[in-house]
Amino acid sequence: MAQARKALSKTAAKKSGGRASARASVKTYHNYIGGEWVAASSGEYFENANPADTRDVVGRFPVSTVDDVSRAVEAARTAADRWGKTPAPRRAELLFRLGEILIRHKDAYAADMTREMGKVLKETGGDVQEAIDCTYYTAGEGRRLHGFTTPAEMPNKFAMCVRQPVGLCGLVTPWNFPMAIPSWKLIPALVCGNTVVIKPAEDTPLSTFNLVKACEAAGIPPGVVNLVTGYGETAGRALVEHRNVRLISFTGSTETGRVVASACADRNAICSLEMGGKNVIIVMEDADLDLAVEGAVWGAFGTSGQRCTASSRLVVHKKVYKQFAKKLVERALSLRVGDGADANVDMGPVINADAVHKIMGYIEVGEREDGARLACGGNRLEKGEHAHGYFIEPTVFTDVEADMRIAQEEIFGPVTCVIPASDLEEAIEIGNGVRYGLSASIYTADVNRAFRAMNEMYTGIFYVNSSTIGAEVHLPFGGTKGTGNGHREAGTQVLDIFTEWKSVYVDYSGKLQRAQIDEVNFE
Ligand code: NAD
């Protein structure tokens, strides 16, 4: 996949590259290792093109090798002891400074992000805001990082638990939230006293570059944060397999996550995974249909459907099914597709040529499914303002059955499936009938049904009368089944990823006391 993206970037660059002056103005970026901005040892660069217009090359980024990753790991190892011993409230002070820098540059970062990954400016502003929220919220943990005390079973003995840093963390991130997701990992890792090497997705290195540059400006010491850009199969793999990296925090596809988990298992590294989703909105017959349609449109077509929490299945009670589908199609047809930098655009492009190929492939699969009906969309847009980008129409399939491939597999594009259900029980069964377990929602006016669905949907996130997207940083984020491996990011729960517990016993009895063996005298 990454090699295909590489070819894509080169193609994109060639499209613009006939014009030498345009090429000369393309900015070259570097890795950040041990506090220095350095080229990759390969001397090679990949080009990052704007998915709304591939003639626009955003920048050239280092193709990092195993050697570059090793140097970054060594820098993080050298910095680990000092940073780990810096009092957490002091570490947090630098993070608050980072938060201020992010606020100051929010608009510029959002514009860069729209240019490199396509989503509309309002959404990229939200992405940067999420990084800001995460920074302030998690930096606050510098003055908490709570452990606990508990009674010991012997007299004159004290028992407590404290958190300690994990050590050196490798962070591997996807392209769809190119500043928010790196921040969800980076900020907790730092406040907990770890040093990091981060490898961003090859399609969106600029947003992570901006975040790391802001860390430098905030005064985070050299070696504490290191950035290596490049391809998953080389740089990502080298990081995941490096014997000195104690923890890998990965967000991406379930397929890559499996490879990452197995590499971590081989060397007994800690591994937290956030992976794919096939999320569901359940619409009951008593729901406010207009509200449900708005939620479905936002959930299915926000970020061009490229969210792990995208509303890719809409399970609708048969009594309101036709009405809902009609309203949904009307709204989908009204969405304006184009360059996310244009304030009048509702939905931007998809990320790259591979994504177009995959999504159009699923649309063909849907059209072939016996019974499913393509109710709107289904085409790539390639003329006029769309001629040089990766645009796909908002697409709705109706009369979908729960076991069809389009209702089971993560499409990760602007495609949603409407599935009829006879009652709540069936809707919940359909909702749970996929291999993922990230987000689910119900639209209903009946509190009993809302609570029943909340209780019975086996997902990490659940909404009532709201879409499947819109997580907030102070609540845990993650999923069950094929979406995760039991960890949660965000909230205070993320601290359990980036710290290890140490149980401490202090015996002040002045004699040998043997737990589980010595009798306690009750007299
Ligand atoms: P991806 O799995 O292709 O890539 C993710 C990252 O892994 C990239 O940085 C990539 O370079 C790297 N990588 C690829 N192969 C690797 C290897 N062998 N070893 C180490 N690293 C490797 O995913 P993507 O296309 O960037 O992102 C889309 C996926 O991410 C979707 O499935 C989406 O649902 C998921 N996602 C999940 C969440 C969540 O929190 N659950 C959030 C956002 C995205």
Coordinates of C-alpha atoms and ligand atoms in Angstrom, one line a residue:
M1 CA 0.0 0.0 0.0
A2 CA 2.7 2.4 1.0
Q3 CA 4.7 1.7 -2.1
A4 CA 1.7 2.5 -4.2
R5 CA 1.3 5.8 -2.3
K6 CA 4.9 6.5 -3.0
A7 CA 4.4 6.0 -6.7
L8 CA 1.3 8.1 -6.4
S9 CA 3.2 11.0 -4.8
K10 CA 5.8 10.8 -7.4
T11 CA 3.2 10.8 -10.1
A12 CA 1.6 13.8 -8.5
A13 CA 4.9 15.6 -8.3
K14 CA 5.5 14.8 -12.0
K15 CA 2.1 16.3 -12.9
S16 CA 3.3 19.6 -11.4
G17 CA 6.9 18.9 -12.2
G18 CA 7.0 19.9 -15.8
R19 CA 7.2 23.4 -14.4
A20 CA 10.7 23.7 -12.9
S21 CA 9.9 26.9 -11.0
A22 CA 6.9 25.3 -9.3
R23 CA 9.0 22.3 -8.3
A24 CA 11.8 24.5 -7.0
S25 CA 9.3 26.2 -4.6
V26 CA 8.3 22.9 -3.0
K27 CA 9.5 23.0 0.6
T28 CA 11.8 20.3 1.9
Y29 CA 11.2 19.0 5.5
H30 CA 13.4 17.0 7.7
N31 CA 13.3 14.4 10.5
Y32 CA 13.7 15.6 14.0
I33 CA 16.3 13.5 15.9
G34 CA 17.9 14.4 19.2
G35 CA 16.9 18.1 18.8
E36 CA 18.3 18.4 15.3
W37 CA 16.4 18.7 12.0
V38 CA 18.2 16.2 9.7
A39 CA 17.8 14.6 6.3
A40 CA 17.3 10.8 6.1
S41 CA 20.4 8.7 5.6
S42 CA 19.0 7.6 2.3
G43 CA 19.1 11.2 1.0
E44 CA 15.7 10.4 -0.5
Y45 CA 12.4 12.2 -0.2
F46 CA 8.8 11.5 -0.9
E47 CA 6.3 14.1 -2.1
N48 CA 3.1 14.8 -0.3
A49 CA 0.4 16.0 -2.8
N50 CA -2.9 17.8 -2.1
P51 CA -5.7 15.2 -2.7
A52 CA -8.0 18.0 -4.0
D53 CA -5.5 19.0 -6.7
T54 CA -2.5 16.6 -7.1
R55 CA -0.6 19.3 -9.1
D56 CA -0.1 21.0 -5.7
V57 CA 2.8 19.4 -4.0
V58 CA 2.7 20.2 -0.3
G59 CA 6.2 19.3 0.6
R60 CA 9.1 16.8 0.3
F61 CA 9.7 14.6 3.3
P62 CA 12.5 12.2 4.2
V63 CA 12.3 8.5 3.3
S64 CA 13.6 7.2 6.6
T65 CA 15.6 4.0 6.8
V66 CA 16.2 1.5 9.5
D67 CA 19.3 3.5 10.4
D68 CA 17.4 6.7 10.8
V69 CA 14.9 5.0 13.1
S70 CA 17.8 3.5 15.1
R71 CA 19.3 7.0 15.5
A72 CA 16.0 8.4 16.7
V73 CA 15.5 5.5 19.1
E74 CA 19.1 6.1 20.5
A75 CA 18.3 9.8 20.9
A76 CA 15.1 9.0 22.8
R77 CA 17.0 6.5 25.0
T78 CA 19.6 9.0 25.9
A79 CA 17.0 11.6 26.9
A80 CA 14.8 9.1 28.8
D81 CA 16.5 9.1 32.2
R82 CA 16.5 12.9 32.6
W83 CA 13.0 13.4 31.3
G84 CA 11.6 10.5 33.4
K85 CA 13.1 12.0 36.5
T86 CA 11.8 15.6 35.8
P87 CA 8.9 16.1 38.2
A88 CA 5.6 15.6 36.3
P89 CA 4.3 19.1 37.1
R90 CA 7.4 20.6 35.5
R91 CA 6.9 18.4 32.4
A92 CA 3.4 19.6 32.3
E93 CA 4.4 23.3 32.3
L94 CA 6.1 22.7 29.0
L95 CA 3.0 21.0 27.7
F96 CA 0.8 24.0 28.7
R97 CA 3.3 26.2 26.7
L98 CA 2.8 23.8 23.8
G99 CA -1.0 24.3 24.1
E100 CA -0.5 28.1 23.8
I101 CA 1.6 27.6 20.6
L102 CA -1.1 25.3 19.1
I103 CA -3.8 27.9 19.8
R104 CA -1.7 30.7 18.2
H105 CA -1.2 28.7 15.0
K106 CA -4.5 26.9 14.9
D107 CA -5.7 28.5 11.6
A108 CA -2.3 27.9 9.8
Y109 CA -2.2 24.3 11.0
A110 CA -5.8 23.7 9.8
A111 CA -5.0 25.2 6.4
D112 CA -1.9 22.9 6.1
M113 CA -4.0 20.0 7.1
T114 CA -6.8 20.7 4.6
R115 CA -4.1 21.0 1.9
E116 CA -2.4 17.7 2.8
M117 CA -5.4 15.5 3.6
G118 CA -8.5 17.2 2.1
K119 CA -11.1 17.5 4.8
V120 CA -12.9 20.8 5.0
L121 CA -11.4 23.7 7.0
K122 CA -14.1 23.5 9.7
E123 CA -13.1 19.9 10.3
T124 CA -9.3 20.5 10.2
G125 CA -9.9 23.3 12.7
G126 CA -11.7 20.7 14.8
D127 CA -8.7 18.4 14.5
V128 CA -6.3 21.0 15.7
Q129 CA -8.7 22.0 18.5
E130 CA -8.8 18.3 19.6
A131 CA -5.0 18.5 19.9
I132 CA -5.3 21.7 21.9
D133 CA -8.0 20.1 24.2
C134 CA -5.9 17.0 24.6
T135 CA -2.8 19.1 25.5
Y136 CA -4.5 21.1 28.2
Y137 CA -6.5 18.3 29.6
T138 CA -3.6 15.9 29.7
A139 CA -1.1 18.4 30.9
G140 CA -3.4 18.9 33.9
E141 CA -2.5 15.3 34.8
G142 CA 1.0 16.5 35.6
R143 CA -0.4 17.6 39.0
R144 CA -2.4 14.4 39.4
L145 CA -1.1 11.2 37.9
H146 CA -2.9 9.6 40.8
G147 CA -1.8 6.4 42.4
F148 CA -3.5 5.0 45.4
T149 CA -3.0 3.8 49.0
T150 CA -4.7 0.7 50.4
P151 CA -4.5 -1.1 53.7
A152 CA -1.8 -3.7 54.1
E153 CA -2.8 -7.1 55.6
M154 CA -0.1 -6.9 58.3
P155 CA 0.1 -4.4 61.2
N156 CA 2.5 -1.5 60.9
K157 CA 2.8 -1.9 57.2
F158 CA 1.8 0.6 54.6
A159 CA 0.8 -0.2 51.0
M160 CA 0.5 2.1 48.0
C161 CA 0.6 2.0 44.2
V162 CA 2.5 4.6 42.1
R163 CA 2.8 5.1 38.4
Q164 CA 6.2 4.9 36.7
P165 CA 7.0 5.8 33.1
V166 CA 7.1 3.0 30.6
G167 CA 10.3 4.3 29.0
L168 CA 10.7 4.7 25.3
C169 CA 7.5 4.7 23.2
G170 CA 7.1 4.3 19.4
L171 CA 4.0 6.0 18.0
V172 CA 2.6 5.0 14.7
T173 CA -0.3 7.1 13.4
P174 CA -2.8 7.2 10.5
W175 CA -3.6 10.1 8.1
N176 CA -7.3 10.8 8.9
F177 CA -6.7 12.8 12.1
P178 CA -3.1 13.9 11.4
M179 CA -2.7 16.2 14.4
A180 CA -5.4 15.0 16.8
I181 CA -4.3 11.3 16.9
P182 CA -0.5 12.0 17.2
S183 CA -1.4 14.4 20.1
W184 CA -3.6 11.7 21.8
K185 CA -0.5 9.6 22.0
L186 CA 2.3 12.1 22.3
I187 CA 1.0 14.3 25.1
P188 CA 0.0 11.5 27.5
A189 CA 3.3 9.8 26.8
L190 CA 5.2 13.0 27.7
V191 CA 3.3 13.9 30.8
C192 CA 3.9 10.4 32.1
G193 CA 7.6 10.8 31.7
N194 CA 8.3 8.8 28.5
T195 CA 10.4 9.8 25.5
V196 CA 9.0 9.1 22.0
V197 CA 9.8 8.4 18.4
I198 CA 6.8 9.2 16.2
K199 CA 6.3 7.9 12.6
P200 CA 3.3 9.6 11.0
A201 CA 1.3 8.3 8.0
E202 CA 3.0 8.9 4.7
D203 CA 0.1 10.9 3.4
T204 CA 0.1 13.5 6.1
P205 CA 3.5 14.1 7.5
L206 CA 3.1 17.9 7.6
S207 CA 0.6 18.1 10.4
T208 CA 2.8 15.9 12.6
F209 CA 5.8 18.0 11.6
N210 CA 3.8 21.1 12.8
L211 CA 3.1 19.4 16.1
V212 CA 6.7 18.4 16.7
K213 CA 8.0 21.9 15.6
A214 CA 5.6 23.3 18.3
C215 CA 7.1 20.9 20.8
E216 CA 10.5 22.3 20.0
A217 CA 9.3 25.9 20.3
A218 CA 7.7 25.0 23.7
G219 CA 11.2 24.0 25.0
I220 CA 10.7 20.3 25.3
P221 CA 14.3 19.1 25.6
P222 CA 16.2 17.5 22.7
G223 CA 15.7 13.8 22.3
V224 CA 12.4 13.7 24.2
V225 CA 10.4 13.9 21.0
N226 CA 11.8 12.5 17.8
L227 CA 10.1 12.4 14.4
V228 CA 10.9 10.1 11.5
T229 CA 8.8 10.2 8.3
G230 CA 8.6 7.5 5.7
Y231 CA 6.8 4.3 4.8
G232 CA 5.1 1.9 7.0
E233 CA 6.8 -1.2 5.7
T234 CA 10.3 0.3 6.3
A235 CA 10.4 3.1 8.9
G236 CA 7.2 2.0 10.7
R237 CA 8.3 -1.6 10.8
A238 CA 11.8 -0.7 12.0
L239 CA 10.3 1.2 14.9
V240 CA 7.8 -1.5 15.8
E241 CA 10.6 -4.2 15.7
H242 CA 13.2 -2.2 17.5
R243 CA 14.3 -4.0 20.6
N244 CA 14.8 -0.8 22.7
V245 CA 11.3 0.5 22.1
R246 CA 9.3 -0.6 25.1
L247 CA 5.8 0.3 23.9
I248 CA 4.2 0.7 20.6
S249 CA 1.0 2.8 20.4
F250 CA -0.6 2.2 17.0
T251 CA -3.6 3.6 15.3
G252 CA -4.5 2.4 11.8
S253 CA -6.2 -0.4 10.0
T254 CA -7.0 -3.7 11.7
E255 CA -4.8 -5.5 9.1
T256 CA -1.7 -3.5 9.9
G257 CA -2.5 -3.6 13.6
R258 CA -2.3 -7.4 13.5
V259 CA 1.2 -7.2 12.0
V260 CA 2.2 -4.6 14.6
A261 CA 0.8 -6.7 17.5
S262 CA 2.6 -9.8 16.3
A263 CA 5.9 -7.9 16.0
C264 CA 5.4 -6.6 19.6
A265 CA 4.5 -10.1 20.9
D266 CA 7.8 -11.4 19.4
R267 CA 9.9 -9.1 21.6
N268 CA 7.5 -8.8 24.5
A269 CA 6.8 -5.1 24.0
I270 CA 3.7 -3.4 25.3
C271 CA 1.3 -2.7 22.4
S272 CA -1.9 -0.6 22.3
L273 CA -4.0 -0.7 19.2
E274 CA -6.8 1.5 17.8
M275 CA -8.1 0.1 14.6
G276 CA -11.0 -0.1 12.2
G277 CA -14.7 0.4 12.6
K278 CA -18.1 -0.4 11.0
N279 CA -20.3 1.8 13.1
V280 CA -24.0 1.8 13.3
I281 CA -26.8 4.4 13.8
I282 CA -30.1 2.7 14.9
V283 CA -33.2 4.8 14.0
M284 CA -36.4 3.8 15.8
E285 CA -39.9 4.7 14.6
D286 CA -40.3 7.2 17.3
A287 CA -37.2 9.2 16.4
D288 CA -37.0 12.8 15.3
L289 CA -36.3 11.8 11.7
D290 CA -34.9 15.1 10.6
L291 CA -32.4 15.0 13.5
A292 CA -31.6 11.4 12.7
V293 CA -31.0 12.3 9.0
E294 CA -28.7 15.2 10.0
G295 CA -26.7 12.8 12.3
A296 CA -26.5 10.2 9.5
V297 CA -25.3 12.7 6.9
W298 CA -22.7 14.2 9.3
G299 CA -21.6 10.7 10.5
A300 CA -21.4 9.1 7.0
F301 CA -20.0 12.0 4.9
G302 CA -18.0 14.1 7.4
T303 CA -14.3 13.7 6.6
S304 CA -15.6 12.0 3.4
G305 CA -16.5 9.0 5.5
Q306 CA -12.8 8.5 6.4
R307 CA -13.3 8.3 10.1
C308 CA -12.9 5.2 12.2
T309 CA -16.2 6.2 13.8
A310 CA -18.0 6.9 10.5
S311 CA -21.7 6.0 10.3
S312 CA -21.4 3.4 7.6
R313 CA -24.5 1.5 8.6
L314 CA -27.9 3.0 9.3
V315 CA -30.3 0.4 10.7
V316 CA -33.8 1.9 10.4
H317 CA -37.2 0.7 11.7
K318 CA -39.4 -0.5 8.9
K319 CA -42.2 1.9 9.8
V320 CA -40.1 4.9 9.0
Y321 CA -37.6 3.3 6.6
K322 CA -38.9 4.7 3.3
Q323 CA -39.3 8.2 4.8
F324 CA -35.8 8.2 6.3
A325 CA -34.2 6.9 3.1
K326 CA -35.9 9.6 1.0
K327 CA -34.8 12.4 3.3
L328 CA -31.3 11.0 3.5
V329 CA -30.9 10.8 -0.2
E330 CA -32.2 14.3 -0.6
R331 CA -29.6 15.6 1.9
A332 CA -26.8 13.5 0.4
L333 CA -27.5 15.0 -3.0
S334 CA -27.5 18.5 -1.6
L335 CA -23.9 18.2 -0.4
R336 CA -21.3 20.2 -2.3
V337 CA -18.2 18.2 -3.0
G338 CA -14.9 20.0 -3.7
D339 CA -11.7 21.4 -2.3
G340 CA -11.9 21.5 1.5
A341 CA -10.2 24.9 1.5
D342 CA -13.4 26.4 -0.1
A343 CA -15.7 27.5 2.6
N344 CA -18.8 26.6 0.5
V345 CA -17.8 23.0 0.2
D346 CA -19.4 20.4 2.5
M347 CA -17.2 17.4 1.6
G348 CA -13.6 17.2 0.4
P349 CA -11.8 14.5 -1.6
V350 CA -10.7 11.1 -0.3
I351 CA -7.0 10.7 0.6
N352 CA -5.3 9.1 -2.5
A353 CA -5.6 7.0 -5.6
D354 CA -5.5 3.7 -3.6
A355 CA -8.5 5.0 -1.6
V356 CA -10.4 5.9 -4.8
H357 CA -9.7 2.4 -6.1
K358 CA -10.8 0.7 -2.9
I359 CA -14.0 2.8 -2.5
M360 CA -15.0 2.5 -6.1
G361 CA -14.4 -1.3 -5.8
Y362 CA -16.8 -1.5 -2.9
I363 CA -19.4 0.5 -4.8
E364 CA -19.2 -2.1 -7.5
V365 CA -19.5 -4.8 -5.0
G366 CA -22.6 -3.1 -3.6
E367 CA -24.1 -2.8 -7.1
R368 CA -23.6 -6.5 -7.6
E369 CA -25.2 -7.5 -4.3
D370 CA -28.5 -9.1 -4.9
G371 CA -31.2 -6.7 -3.5
A372 CA -29.1 -3.7 -2.5
R373 CA -30.0 -0.6 -4.4
L374 CA -27.7 2.3 -5.2
A375 CA -30.0 5.2 -4.1
C376 CA -27.6 8.0 -4.9
G377 CA -24.0 8.8 -5.8
G378 CA -21.7 6.0 -6.8
N379 CA -19.5 8.0 -9.2
R380 CA -16.0 9.4 -9.1
L381 CA -16.1 13.1 -10.0
E382 CA -13.4 13.9 -12.6
K383 CA -14.5 17.0 -14.5
G384 CA -14.1 20.7 -14.0
E385 CA -13.1 21.7 -10.4
H386 CA -12.7 17.9 -9.7
A387 CA -10.4 17.1 -12.6
H388 CA -7.2 16.9 -10.6
G389 CA -8.3 15.4 -7.3
Y390 CA -9.7 12.3 -5.7
F391 CA -13.4 13.1 -5.4
I392 CA -16.3 10.6 -5.0
E393 CA -20.0 11.4 -4.7
P394 CA -21.7 10.9 -1.4
T395 CA -23.1 7.4 -1.9
V396 CA -26.1 5.7 -0.3
F397 CA -27.1 2.1 -0.7
T398 CA -30.6 1.2 0.5
D399 CA -32.3 -2.2 1.0
V400 CA -29.0 -3.6 2.3
E401 CA -28.9 -6.8 4.1
A402 CA -26.8 -7.1 7.3
D403 CA -24.5 -9.8 5.9
M404 CA -23.6 -8.1 2.6
R405 CA -20.0 -7.2 2.2
I406 CA -20.8 -3.5 2.1
A407 CA -22.5 -3.8 5.4
Q408 CA -19.7 -5.9 7.0
E409 CA -16.3 -4.4 5.7
E410 CA -14.8 -1.1 6.5
I411 CA -15.1 1.0 3.2
F412 CA -13.5 4.1 4.7
G413 CA -15.1 6.5 2.2
P414 CA -18.3 8.4 1.6
V415 CA -20.5 5.3 1.3
T416 CA -23.3 4.3 3.7
C417 CA -25.8 1.5 3.8
V418 CA -29.4 1.7 5.0
I419 CA -30.6 -1.6 6.5
P420 CA -34.3 -2.2 7.5
A421 CA -35.1 -3.7 10.9
S422 CA -38.4 -4.9 12.4
D423 CA -37.8 -3.9 16.0
L424 CA -35.1 -2.9 18.5
E425 CA -34.0 -6.4 19.2
E426 CA -33.2 -7.1 15.5
A427 CA -31.6 -3.7 15.2
I428 CA -29.2 -4.4 18.1
E429 CA -28.4 -7.9 16.6
I430 CA -27.6 -6.3 13.3
G431 CA -25.6 -3.5 15.1
N432 CA -23.5 -6.1 16.9
G433 CA -23.1 -8.4 13.9
V434 CA -19.8 -7.1 12.6
R435 CA -16.2 -7.9 13.5
Y436 CA -15.6 -4.3 14.8
G437 CA -16.9 -2.6 18.0
L438 CA -16.0 1.1 18.0
S439 CA -19.1 3.3 18.0
A440 CA -22.9 3.0 17.9
S441 CA -25.8 5.3 18.3
I442 CA -29.6 5.2 18.6
Y443 CA -32.2 7.8 17.7
T444 CA -35.3 7.4 19.8
A445 CA -37.7 9.3 22.1
D446 CA -38.0 6.3 24.4
V447 CA -35.6 6.3 27.3
N448 CA -36.1 2.6 27.9
R449 CA -35.0 1.7 24.4
A450 CA -32.1 4.1 24.6
F451 CA -30.8 2.5 27.8
R452 CA -31.4 -1.0 26.4
A453 CA -29.4 -0.3 23.3
M454 CA -26.7 1.4 25.4
N455 CA -26.5 -1.7 27.5
E456 CA -26.6 -4.3 24.7
M457 CA -24.4 -2.7 22.0
Y458 CA -20.9 -4.2 22.5
T459 CA -18.9 -1.1 21.5
G460 CA -16.4 1.3 23.2
I461 CA -18.5 4.4 22.4
F462 CA -22.3 4.9 22.4
Y463 CA -24.4 7.9 21.6
V464 CA -28.1 8.7 22.2
N465 CA -29.8 11.0 19.7
S466 CA -26.5 12.0 18.2
S467 CA -24.2 10.6 15.4
T468 CA -21.5 8.0 15.8
I469 CA -18.8 10.6 15.6
G470 CA -17.8 13.5 18.0
A471 CA -15.7 12.1 20.8
E472 CA -14.4 14.4 23.4
V473 CA -10.9 14.2 24.9
H474 CA -11.8 13.7 28.5
L475 CA -13.7 10.5 27.9
P476 CA -11.9 7.2 27.0
F477 CA -11.8 6.4 23.3
G478 CA -11.4 3.0 21.8
G479 CA -13.3 -0.1 20.8
T480 CA -14.1 -3.7 21.3
K481 CA -13.5 -6.8 19.1
G482 CA -11.5 -6.1 15.9
T483 CA -11.2 -2.4 16.8
G484 CA -8.8 -2.7 19.7
N485 CA -6.9 -4.8 22.1
G486 CA -8.4 -3.7 25.4
H487 CA -6.8 -0.3 25.8
R488 CA -8.4 3.1 25.8
E489 CA -6.9 6.4 24.7
A490 CA -8.0 9.8 26.0
G491 CA -9.6 10.4 29.4
T492 CA -7.5 9.4 32.4
Q493 CA -7.6 5.9 31.1
V494 CA -4.8 6.7 28.6
L495 CA -2.5 6.9 31.6
D496 CA -2.8 3.2 32.0
I497 CA -1.2 2.8 28.5
F498 CA 1.8 5.1 29.2
T499 CA 2.6 4.2 32.8
E500 CA 3.3 1.0 34.5
W501 CA 2.1 0.4 38.1
K502 CA 4.5 -0.2 40.9
S503 CA 3.2 -1.6 44.1
V504 CA 5.1 -0.4 47.2
Y505 CA 5.1 -2.0 50.6
V506 CA 6.6 -0.1 53.6
D507 CA 7.0 -2.3 56.7
Y508 CA 7.6 -0.2 59.8
S509 CA 7.1 -2.9 62.3
G510 CA 10.8 -3.5 62.8
K511 CA 10.4 -7.3 62.4
L512 CA 10.0 -9.8 59.7
Q513 CA 6.3 -10.1 58.8
R514 CA 5.3 -12.8 56.3
A515 CA 2.2 -12.1 54.2
Q516 CA -0.2 -15.0 53.8
I517 CA 1.7 -17.0 56.5
D518 CA 1.9 -15.1 59.8
E519 CA -1.3 -15.1 61.9
V520 CA -2.7 -11.8 63.1
N521 CA -3.5 -11.7 66.8
F522 CA -7.0 -10.2 67.3
E523 CA -6.8 -10.0 71.0
Ligands
NAD1 P1 -2.7 1.9 7.9 O1 -2.8 0.7 8.8 O2 -2.5 1.7 6.5 O3 -1.5 2.8 8.4 C1 -1.4 3.3 9.7 C2 0.1 3.6 10.0 O4 0.8 2.4 10.1 C3 0.8 4.5 9.0 O5 1.7 5.4 9.7 C4 1.6 3.5 8.2 O6 2.8 4.0 7.6 C5 2.0 2.5 9.3 N1 2.3 1.1 8.8 C6 1.9 0.5 7.7 N2 2.4 -0.7 7.7 C7 3.2 -0.9 8.8 C8 4.0 -1.9 9.3 N3 4.2 -3.1 8.6 N4 4.7 -1.7 10.4 C9 4.5 -0.6 11.1 N5 3.8 0.5 10.7 C10 3.1 0.3 9.5 O7 -4.0 2.9 8.2 P2 -4.4 4.2 7.5 O8 -4.8 3.9 6.1 O9 -3.3 5.2 7.7 O10 -5.6 4.6 8.4 C11 -6.9 4.2 8.2 C12 -7.3 3.1 9.2 O11 -7.1 3.6 10.5 C13 -8.8 2.8 9.2 O12 -8.9 1.4 9.3 C14 -9.4 3.5 10.4 O13 -10.6 2.9 10.9 C15 -8.2 3.4 11.3 N6 -8.4 4.4 12.4 C16 -8.7 4.0 13.6 C17 -8.9 4.9 14.6 C18 -9.2 4.5 16.0 O14 -9.0 5.2 17.0 N7 -9.8 3.3 16.2 C19 -8.7 6.3 14.4 C20 -8.3 6.7 13.1 C21 -8.2 5.7 12.1

